[in-house]
């Protein structure tokens, strides 16, 4: 009798069979396909938030100081991320810082002008009058009438006709 034929050979592999596929991470270079994993997206949220808060702060007088400070803080935090390479919007963060400082200055100036104007038309006299009047509603009304007259006198415009 004759011997059975030898098993078929699958290339030059020992034992006739190809090796099992490598496990994940076992590829040459460490990545499947030779490409590194995708980089994470930049964390630009603080810079954008700084700019948005600063713009809102420019349109509010009394909240402008608080919102301006928040915008400056967020801007510096966003700028720190840019320096560490975690974000890419350094210009937006700087714009938030600048507009935040500007909103603080504008708000302080507006409040100072309002206080000056209140004092100029006799606001402190009105407050003193109301304090002295206490709960007497007639006296409080007289204080309000006097204050209104002072404001009207201060801001009245006299127009004289020309012949």
JSON list of C-alpha atoms in Angstrom, two decimals:
[
{"chain": "A", "resi": 1, "resn": "UNK", "atom": "CA", "xyz": [0.00, 0.00, 0.00]},
{"chain": "A", "resi": 2, "resn": "UNK", "atom": "CA", "xyz": [1.03, 3.48, -0.60]},
{"chain": "A", "resi": 3, "resn": "UNK", "atom": "CA", "xyz": [1.38, 6.24, 1.96]},
{"chain": "A", "resi": 4, "resn": "UNK", "atom": "CA", "xyz": [-1.12, 9.15, 2.13]},
{"chain": "A", "resi": 5, "resn": "UNK", "atom": "CA", "xyz": [-0.01, 12.38, 0.50]},
{"chain": "A", "resi": 6, "resn": "UNK", "atom": "CA", "xyz": [1.55, 15.03, 2.79]},
{"chain": "A", "resi": 7, "resn": "UNK", "atom": "CA", "xyz": [-0.73, 17.87, 4.03]},
{"chain": "A", "resi": 8, "resn": "UNK", "atom": "CA", "xyz": [-0.83, 20.93, 1.82]},
{"chain": "A", "resi": 9, "resn": "UNK", "atom": "CA", "xyz": [1.67, 23.68, 2.68]},
{"chain": "A", "resi": 10, "resn": "UNK", "atom": "CA", "xyz": [0.41, 27.24, 3.14]},
{"chain": "A", "resi": 11, "resn": "UNK", "atom": "CA", "xyz": [3.48, 29.18, 2.29]},
{"chain": "A", "resi": 12, "resn": "UNK", "atom": "CA", "xyz": [6.66, 29.04, 4.29]},
{"chain": "A", "resi": 13, "resn": "UNK", "atom": "CA", "xyz": [5.03, 28.95, 7.73]},
{"chain": "A", "resi": 14, "resn": "UNK", "atom": "CA", "xyz": [6.28, 26.36, 10.17]},
{"chain": "A", "resi": 15, "resn": "UNK", "atom": "CA", "xyz": [3.67, 23.68, 10.61]},
{"chain": "A", "resi": 16, "resn": "UNK", "atom": "CA", "xyz": [1.93, 24.75, 7.44]},
{"chain": "A", "resi": 17, "resn": "UNK", "atom": "CA", "xyz": [-0.49, 27.30, 8.97]},
{"chain": "A", "resi": 18, "resn": "UNK", "atom": "CA", "xyz": [-0.22, 31.10, 9.26]},
{"chain": "A", "resi": 19, "resn": "UNK", "atom": "CA", "xyz": [0.34, 32.59, 12.72]},
{"chain": "A", "resi": 20, "resn": "UNK", "atom": "CA", "xyz": [-2.69, 33.96, 14.59]},
{"chain": "A", "resi": 21, "resn": "UNK", "atom": "CA", "xyz": [-3.35, 37.69, 14.16]},
{"chain": "A", "resi": 22, "resn": "UNK", "atom": "CA", "xyz": [-1.67, 39.92, 16.75]},
{"chain": "A", "resi": 23, "resn": "UNK", "atom": "CA", "xyz": [-3.67, 41.38, 19.63]},
{"chain": "A", "resi": 24, "resn": "UNK", "atom": "CA", "xyz": [-4.74, 45.07, 19.59]},
{"chain": "A", "resi": 25, "resn": "UNK", "atom": "CA", "xyz": [-1.76, 47.21, 20.38]},
{"chain": "A", "resi": 26, "resn": "UNK", "atom": "CA", "xyz": [0.58, 44.52, 19.13]},
{"chain": "A", "resi": 27, "resn": "UNK", "atom": "CA", "xyz": [0.93, 46.11, 15.71]},
{"chain": "A", "resi": 28, "resn": "UNK", "atom": "CA", "xyz": [4.27, 47.40, 14.57]},
{"chain": "A", "resi": 29, "resn": "UNK", "atom": "CA", "xyz": [4.51, 51.01, 15.68]},
{"chain": "A", "resi": 30, "resn": "UNK", "atom": "CA", "xyz": [1.85, 50.44, 18.35]},
{"chain": "A", "resi": 31, "resn": "UNK", "atom": "CA", "xyz": [-1.19, 51.61, 16.31]},
{"chain": "A", "resi": 32, "resn": "UNK", "atom": "CA", "xyz": [-3.39, 49.77, 13.83]},
{"chain": "A", "resi": 33, "resn": "UNK", "atom": "CA", "xyz": [-2.74, 51.12, 10.37]},
{"chain": "A", "resi": 34, "resn": "UNK", "atom": "CA", "xyz": [0.37, 52.97, 11.57]},
{"chain": "A", "resi": 35, "resn": "UNK", "atom": "CA", "xyz": [-1.63, 56.10, 12.59]},
{"chain": "A", "resi": 36, "resn": "UNK", "atom": "CA", "xyz": [-1.66, 57.60, 16.08]},
{"chain": "A", "resi": 37, "resn": "UNK", "atom": "CA", "xyz": [-5.00, 58.08, 17.84]},
{"chain": "A", "resi": 38, "resn": "UNK", "atom": "CA", "xyz": [-6.76, 61.35, 17.03]},
{"chain": "A", "resi": 39, "resn": "UNK", "atom": "CA", "xyz": [-5.73, 64.34, 19.13]},
{"chain": "A", "resi": 40, "resn": "UNK", "atom": "CA", "xyz": [-8.27, 65.68, 21.60]},
{"chain": "A", "resi": 41, "resn": "UNK", "atom": "CA", "xyz": [-10.18, 68.81, 20.64]},
{"chain": "A", "resi": 42, "resn": "UNK", "atom": "CA", "xyz": [-8.87, 72.10, 22.02]},
{"chain": "A", "resi": 43, "resn": "UNK", "atom": "CA", "xyz": [-10.55, 73.34, 25.20]},
{"chain": "A", "resi": 44, "resn": "UNK", "atom": "CA", "xyz": [-11.55, 76.81, 24.00]},
{"chain": "A", "resi": 45, "resn": "UNK", "atom": "CA", "xyz": [-14.57, 77.25, 26.28]},
{"chain": "A", "resi": 46, "resn": "UNK", "atom": "CA", "xyz": [-13.00, 79.59, 28.84]},
{"chain": "A", "resi": 47, "resn": "UNK", "atom": "CA", "xyz": [-11.78, 82.07, 26.23]},
{"chain": "A", "resi": 48, "resn": "UNK", "atom": "CA", "xyz": [-15.15, 82.15, 24.51]},
{"chain": "A", "resi": 49, "resn": "UNK", "atom": "CA", "xyz": [-16.98, 82.49, 27.85]},
{"chain": "A", "resi": 50, "resn": "UNK", "atom": "CA", "xyz": [-14.68, 85.38, 28.77]},
{"chain": "A", "resi": 51, "resn": "UNK", "atom": "CA", "xyz": [-15.54, 87.25, 25.59]},
{"chain": "A", "resi": 52, "resn": "UNK", "atom": "CA", "xyz": [-19.29, 86.62, 25.89]},
{"chain": "A", "resi": 53, "resn": "UNK", "atom": "CA", "xyz": [-19.41, 87.72, 29.54]},
{"chain": "A", "resi": 54, "resn": "UNK", "atom": "CA", "xyz": [-17.34, 90.82, 28.75]},
{"chain": "A", "resi": 55, "resn": "UNK", "atom": "CA", "xyz": [-19.70, 91.85, 25.94]},
{"chain": "A", "resi": 56, "resn": "UNK", "atom": "CA", "xyz": [-22.70, 91.43, 28.24]},
{"chain": "A", "resi": 57, "resn": "UNK", "atom": "CA", "xyz": [-20.86, 93.42, 30.94]},
{"chain": "A", "resi": 58, "resn": "UNK", "atom": "CA", "xyz": [-20.41, 96.36, 28.57]},
{"chain": "A", "resi": 59, "resn": "UNK", "atom": "CA", "xyz": [-24.19, 96.76, 28.34]},
{"chain": "A", "resi": 60, "resn": "UNK", "atom": "CA", "xyz": [-24.93, 96.69, 32.06]},
{"chain": "A", "resi": 61, "resn": "UNK", "atom": "CA", "xyz": [-23.95, 99.51, 34.39]},
{"chain": "A", "resi": 62, "resn": "UNK", "atom": "CA", "xyz": [-24.10, 98.06, 37.88]},
{"chain": "A", "resi": 63, "resn": "UNK", "atom": "CA", "xyz": [-23.53, 94.45, 36.81]},
{"chain": "A", "resi": 64, "resn": "UNK", "atom": "CA", "xyz": [-20.66, 95.58, 34.61]},
{"chain": "A", "resi": 65, "resn": "UNK", "atom": "CA", "xyz": [-18.21, 95.60, 37.49]},
{"chain": "A", "resi": 66, "resn": "UNK", "atom": "CA", "xyz": [-19.01, 92.06, 38.65]},
{"chain": "A", "resi": 67, "resn": "UNK", "atom": "CA", "xyz": [-19.34, 90.64, 35.14]},
{"chain": "A", "resi": 68, "resn": "UNK", "atom": "CA", "xyz": [-16.17, 92.47, 34.09]},
{"chain": "A", "resi": 69, "resn": "UNK", "atom": "CA", "xyz": [-14.22, 90.84, 36.91]},
{"chain": "A", "resi": 70, "resn": "UNK", "atom": "CA", "xyz": [-15.63, 87.43, 35.92]},
{"chain": "A", "resi": 71, "resn": "UNK", "atom": "CA", "xyz": [-14.65, 88.06, 32.28]},
{"chain": "A", "resi": 72, "resn": "UNK", "atom": "CA", "xyz": [-11.09, 89.00, 33.28]},
{"chain": "A", "resi": 73, "resn": "UNK", "atom": "CA", "xyz": [-10.72, 85.88, 35.44]},
{"chain": "A", "resi": 74, "resn": "UNK", "atom": "CA", "xyz": [-12.10, 83.61, 32.70]},
{"chain": "A", "resi": 75, "resn": "UNK", "atom": "CA", "xyz": [-9.82, 85.30, 30.18]},
{"chain": "A", "resi": 76, "resn": "UNK", "atom": "CA", "xyz": [-6.70, 84.66, 32.24]},
{"chain": "A", "resi": 77, "resn": "UNK", "atom": "CA", "xyz": [-7.73, 81.04, 32.81]},
{"chain": "A", "resi": 78, "resn": "UNK", "atom": "CA", "xyz": [-8.31, 80.64, 29.06]},
{"chain": "A", "resi": 79, "resn": "UNK", "atom": "CA", "xyz": [-4.95, 82.28, 28.31]},
{"chain": "A", "resi": 80, "resn": "UNK", "atom": "CA", "xyz": [-3.30, 79.78, 30.67]},
{"chain": "A", "resi": 81, "resn": "UNK", "atom": "CA", "xyz": [-4.83, 76.93, 28.68]},
{"chain": "A", "resi": 82, "resn": "UNK", "atom": "CA", "xyz": [-3.39, 78.43, 25.50]},
{"chain": "A", "resi": 83, "resn": "UNK", "atom": "CA", "xyz": [0.08, 78.63, 27.04]},
{"chain": "A", "resi": 84, "resn": "UNK", "atom": "CA", "xyz": [-0.14, 74.96, 28.08]},
{"chain": "A", "resi": 85, "resn": "UNK", "atom": "CA", "xyz": [-1.23, 73.98, 24.58]},
{"chain": "A", "resi": 86, "resn": "UNK", "atom": "CA", "xyz": [-4.71, 72.87, 25.65]},
{"chain": "A", "resi": 87, "resn": "UNK", "atom": "CA", "xyz": [-6.54, 75.64, 23.74]},
{"chain": "A", "resi": 88, "resn": "UNK", "atom": "CA", "xyz": [-6.07, 77.54, 20.50]},
{"chain": "A", "resi": 89, "resn": "UNK", "atom": "CA", "xyz": [-8.02, 80.77, 21.03]},
{"chain": "A", "resi": 90, "resn": "UNK", "atom": "CA", "xyz": [-5.51, 83.06, 22.72]},
{"chain": "A", "resi": 91, "resn": "UNK", "atom": "CA", "xyz": [-6.76, 86.11, 20.83]},
{"chain": "A", "resi": 92, "resn": "UNK", "atom": "CA", "xyz": [-10.32, 85.58, 22.00]},
{"chain": "A", "resi": 93, "resn": "UNK", "atom": "CA", "xyz": [-9.15, 85.17, 25.59]},
{"chain": "A", "resi": 94, "resn": "UNK", "atom": "CA", "xyz": [-7.17, 88.42, 25.37]},
{"chain": "A", "resi": 95, "resn": "UNK", "atom": "CA", "xyz": [-10.19, 90.19, 23.85]},
{"chain": "A", "resi": 96, "resn": "UNK", "atom": "CA", "xyz": [-12.27, 88.97, 26.81]},
{"chain": "A", "resi": 97, "resn": "UNK", "atom": "CA", "xyz": [-9.67, 90.33, 29.25]},
{"chain": "A", "resi": 98, "resn": "UNK", "atom": "CA", "xyz": [-9.50, 93.73, 27.50]},
{"chain": "A", "resi": 99, "resn": "UNK", "atom": "CA", "xyz": [-13.28, 94.10, 27.20]},
{"chain": "A", "resi": 100, "resn": "UNK", "atom": "CA", "xyz": [-13.71, 92.95, 30.81]},
{"chain": "A", "resi": 101, "resn": "UNK", "atom": "CA", "xyz": [-11.35, 95.66, 32.04]},
{"chain": "A", "resi": 102, "resn": "UNK", "atom": "CA", "xyz": [-13.07, 98.20, 29.79]},
{"chain": "A", "resi": 103, "resn": "UNK", "atom": "CA", "xyz": [-16.49, 97.25, 31.17]},
{"chain": "A", "resi": 104, "resn": "UNK", "atom": "CA", "xyz": [-15.21, 97.71, 34.73]},
{"chain": "A", "resi": 105, "resn": "UNK", "atom": "CA", "xyz": [-13.90, 101.19, 33.87]},
{"chain": "A", "resi": 106, "resn": "UNK", "atom": "CA", "xyz": [-17.09, 102.20, 32.05]},
{"chain": "A", "resi": 107, "resn": "UNK", "atom": "CA", "xyz": [-19.26, 100.98, 34.93]},
{"chain": "A", "resi": 108, "resn": "UNK", "atom": "CA", "xyz": [-17.19, 102.80, 37.55]},
{"chain": "A", "resi": 109, "resn": "UNK", "atom": "CA", "xyz": [-17.36, 106.02, 35.48]},
{"chain": "A", "resi": 110, "resn": "UNK", "atom": "CA", "xyz": [-21.13, 105.67, 34.97]},
{"chain": "A", "resi": 111, "resn": "UNK", "atom": "CA", "xyz": [-21.71, 105.14, 38.69]},
{"chain": "A", "resi": 112, "resn": "UNK", "atom": "CA", "xyz": [-19.50, 108.12, 39.54]},
{"chain": "A", "resi": 113, "resn": "UNK", "atom": "CA", "xyz": [-21.41, 110.34, 37.11]},
{"chain": "A", "resi": 114, "resn": "UNK", "atom": "CA", "xyz": [-24.76, 109.13, 38.50]},
{"chain": "A", "resi": 115, "resn": "UNK", "atom": "CA", "xyz": [-23.68, 109.87, 42.08]},
{"chain": "A", "resi": 116, "resn": "UNK", "atom": "CA", "xyz": [-22.36, 113.28, 41.05]},
{"chain": "A", "resi": 117, "resn": "UNK", "atom": "CA", "xyz": [-25.60, 114.08, 39.21]},
{"chain": "A", "resi": 118, "resn": "UNK", "atom": "CA", "xyz": [-27.70, 112.95, 42.17]},
{"chain": "A", "resi": 119, "resn": "UNK", "atom": "CA", "xyz": [-25.73, 115.22, 44.48]},
{"chain": "A", "resi": 120, "resn": "UNK", "atom": "CA", "xyz": [-25.79, 118.08, 41.96]},
{"chain": "A", "resi": 121, "resn": "UNK", "atom": "CA", "xyz": [-29.61, 118.23, 41.88]},
{"chain": "A", "resi": 122, "resn": "UNK", "atom": "CA", "xyz": [-29.90, 117.99, 45.66]},
{"chain": "A", "resi": 123, "resn": "UNK", "atom": "CA", "xyz": [-30.26, 114.27, 46.14]},
{"chain": "A", "resi": 124, "resn": "UNK", "atom": "CA", "xyz": [-28.61, 114.33, 49.55]},
{"chain": "A", "resi": 125, "resn": "UNK", "atom": "CA", "xyz": [-31.03, 117.06, 50.65]},
{"chain": "A", "resi": 126, "resn": "UNK", "atom": "CA", "xyz": [-33.91, 114.87, 49.49]},
{"chain": "A", "resi": 127, "resn": "UNK", "atom": "CA", "xyz": [-32.60, 111.87, 51.45]},
{"chain": "A", "resi": 128, "resn": "UNK", "atom": "CA", "xyz": [-32.17, 114.07, 54.57]},
{"chain": "A", "resi": 129, "resn": "UNK", "atom": "CA", "xyz": [-35.69, 115.47, 54.15]},
{"chain": "A", "resi": 130, "resn": "UNK", "atom": "CA", "xyz": [-37.24, 111.99, 53.84]},
{"chain": "A", "resi": 131, "resn": "UNK", "atom": "CA", "xyz": [-35.25, 110.81, 56.87]},
{"chain": "A", "resi": 132, "resn": "UNK", "atom": "CA", "xyz": [-36.54, 113.74, 58.95]},
{"chain": "A", "resi": 133, "resn": "UNK", "atom": "CA", "xyz": [-40.12, 113.17, 57.72]},
{"chain": "A", "resi": 134, "resn": "UNK", "atom": "CA", "xyz": [-40.13, 109.63, 59.08]},
{"chain": "A", "resi": 135, "resn": "UNK", "atom": "CA", "xyz": [-43.55, 108.04, 58.64]},
{"chain": "A", "resi": 136, "resn": "UNK", "atom": "CA", "xyz": [-45.40, 111.33, 57.98]},
{"chain": "A", "resi": 137, "resn": "UNK", "atom": "CA", "xyz": [-46.65, 110.79, 54.43]},
{"chain": "A", "resi": 138, "resn": "UNK", "atom": "CA", "xyz": [-47.53, 114.47, 53.96]},
{"chain": "A", "resi": 139, "resn": "UNK", "atom": "CA", "xyz": [-43.93, 115.49, 54.77]},
{"chain": "A", "resi": 140, "resn": "UNK", "atom": "CA", "xyz": [-42.49, 112.77, 52.51]},
{"chain": "A", "resi": 141, "resn": "UNK", "atom": "CA", "xyz": [-44.66, 114.02, 49.65]},
{"chain": "A", "resi": 142, "resn": "UNK", "atom": "CA", "xyz": [-43.42, 117.58, 50.24]},
{"chain": "A", "resi": 143, "resn": "UNK", "atom": "CA", "xyz": [-39.82, 116.27, 50.05]},
{"chain": "A", "resi": 144, "resn": "UNK", "atom": "CA", "xyz": [-40.57, 114.53, 46.76]},
{"chain": "A", "resi": 145, "resn": "UNK", "atom": "CA", "xyz": [-42.23, 117.65, 45.33]},
{"chain": "A", "resi": 146, "resn": "UNK", "atom": "CA", "xyz": [-39.24, 119.81, 46.31]},
{"chain": "A", "resi": 147, "resn": "UNK", "atom": "CA", "xyz": [-36.81, 117.31, 44.77]},
{"chain": "A", "resi": 148, "resn": "UNK", "atom": "CA", "xyz": [-38.84, 117.16, 41.54]},
{"chain": "A", "resi": 149, "resn": "UNK", "atom": "CA", "xyz": [-38.84, 120.95, 41.33]},
{"chain": "A", "resi": 150, "resn": "UNK", "atom": "CA", "xyz": [-35.04, 121.02, 41.76]},
{"chain": "A", "resi": 151, "resn": "UNK", "atom": "CA", "xyz": [-34.54, 118.40, 39.04]},
{"chain": "A", "resi": 152, "resn": "UNK", "atom": "CA", "xyz": [-36.81, 120.30, 36.65]},
{"chain": "A", "resi": 153, "resn": "UNK", "atom": "CA", "xyz": [-35.01, 123.58, 37.39]},
{"chain": "A", "resi": 154, "resn": "UNK", "atom": "CA", "xyz": [-31.62, 121.93, 36.88]},
{"chain": "A", "resi": 155, "resn": "UNK", "atom": "CA", "xyz": [-32.52, 120.41, 33.51]},
{"chain": "A", "resi": 156, "resn": "UNK", "atom": "CA", "xyz": [-34.99, 122.92, 32.13]},
{"chain": "A", "resi": 157, "resn": "UNK", "atom": "CA", "xyz": [-34.09, 124.54, 28.86]},
{"chain": "A", "resi": 158, "resn": "UNK", "atom": "CA", "xyz": [-35.19, 128.09, 28.34]},
{"chain": "A", "resi": 159, "resn": "UNK", "atom": "CA", "xyz": [-35.92, 128.94, 24.76]},
{"chain": "A", "resi": 160, "resn": "UNK", "atom": "CA", "xyz": [-36.08, 132.61, 23.92]},
{"chain": "A", "resi": 161, "resn": "UNK", "atom": "CA", "xyz": [-37.56, 133.55, 20.60]},
{"chain": "A", "resi": 162, "resn": "UNK", "atom": "CA", "xyz": [-35.38, 135.59, 18.32]},
{"chain": "A", "resi": 163, "resn": "UNK", "atom": "CA", "xyz": [-36.91, 138.68, 16.70]}
]
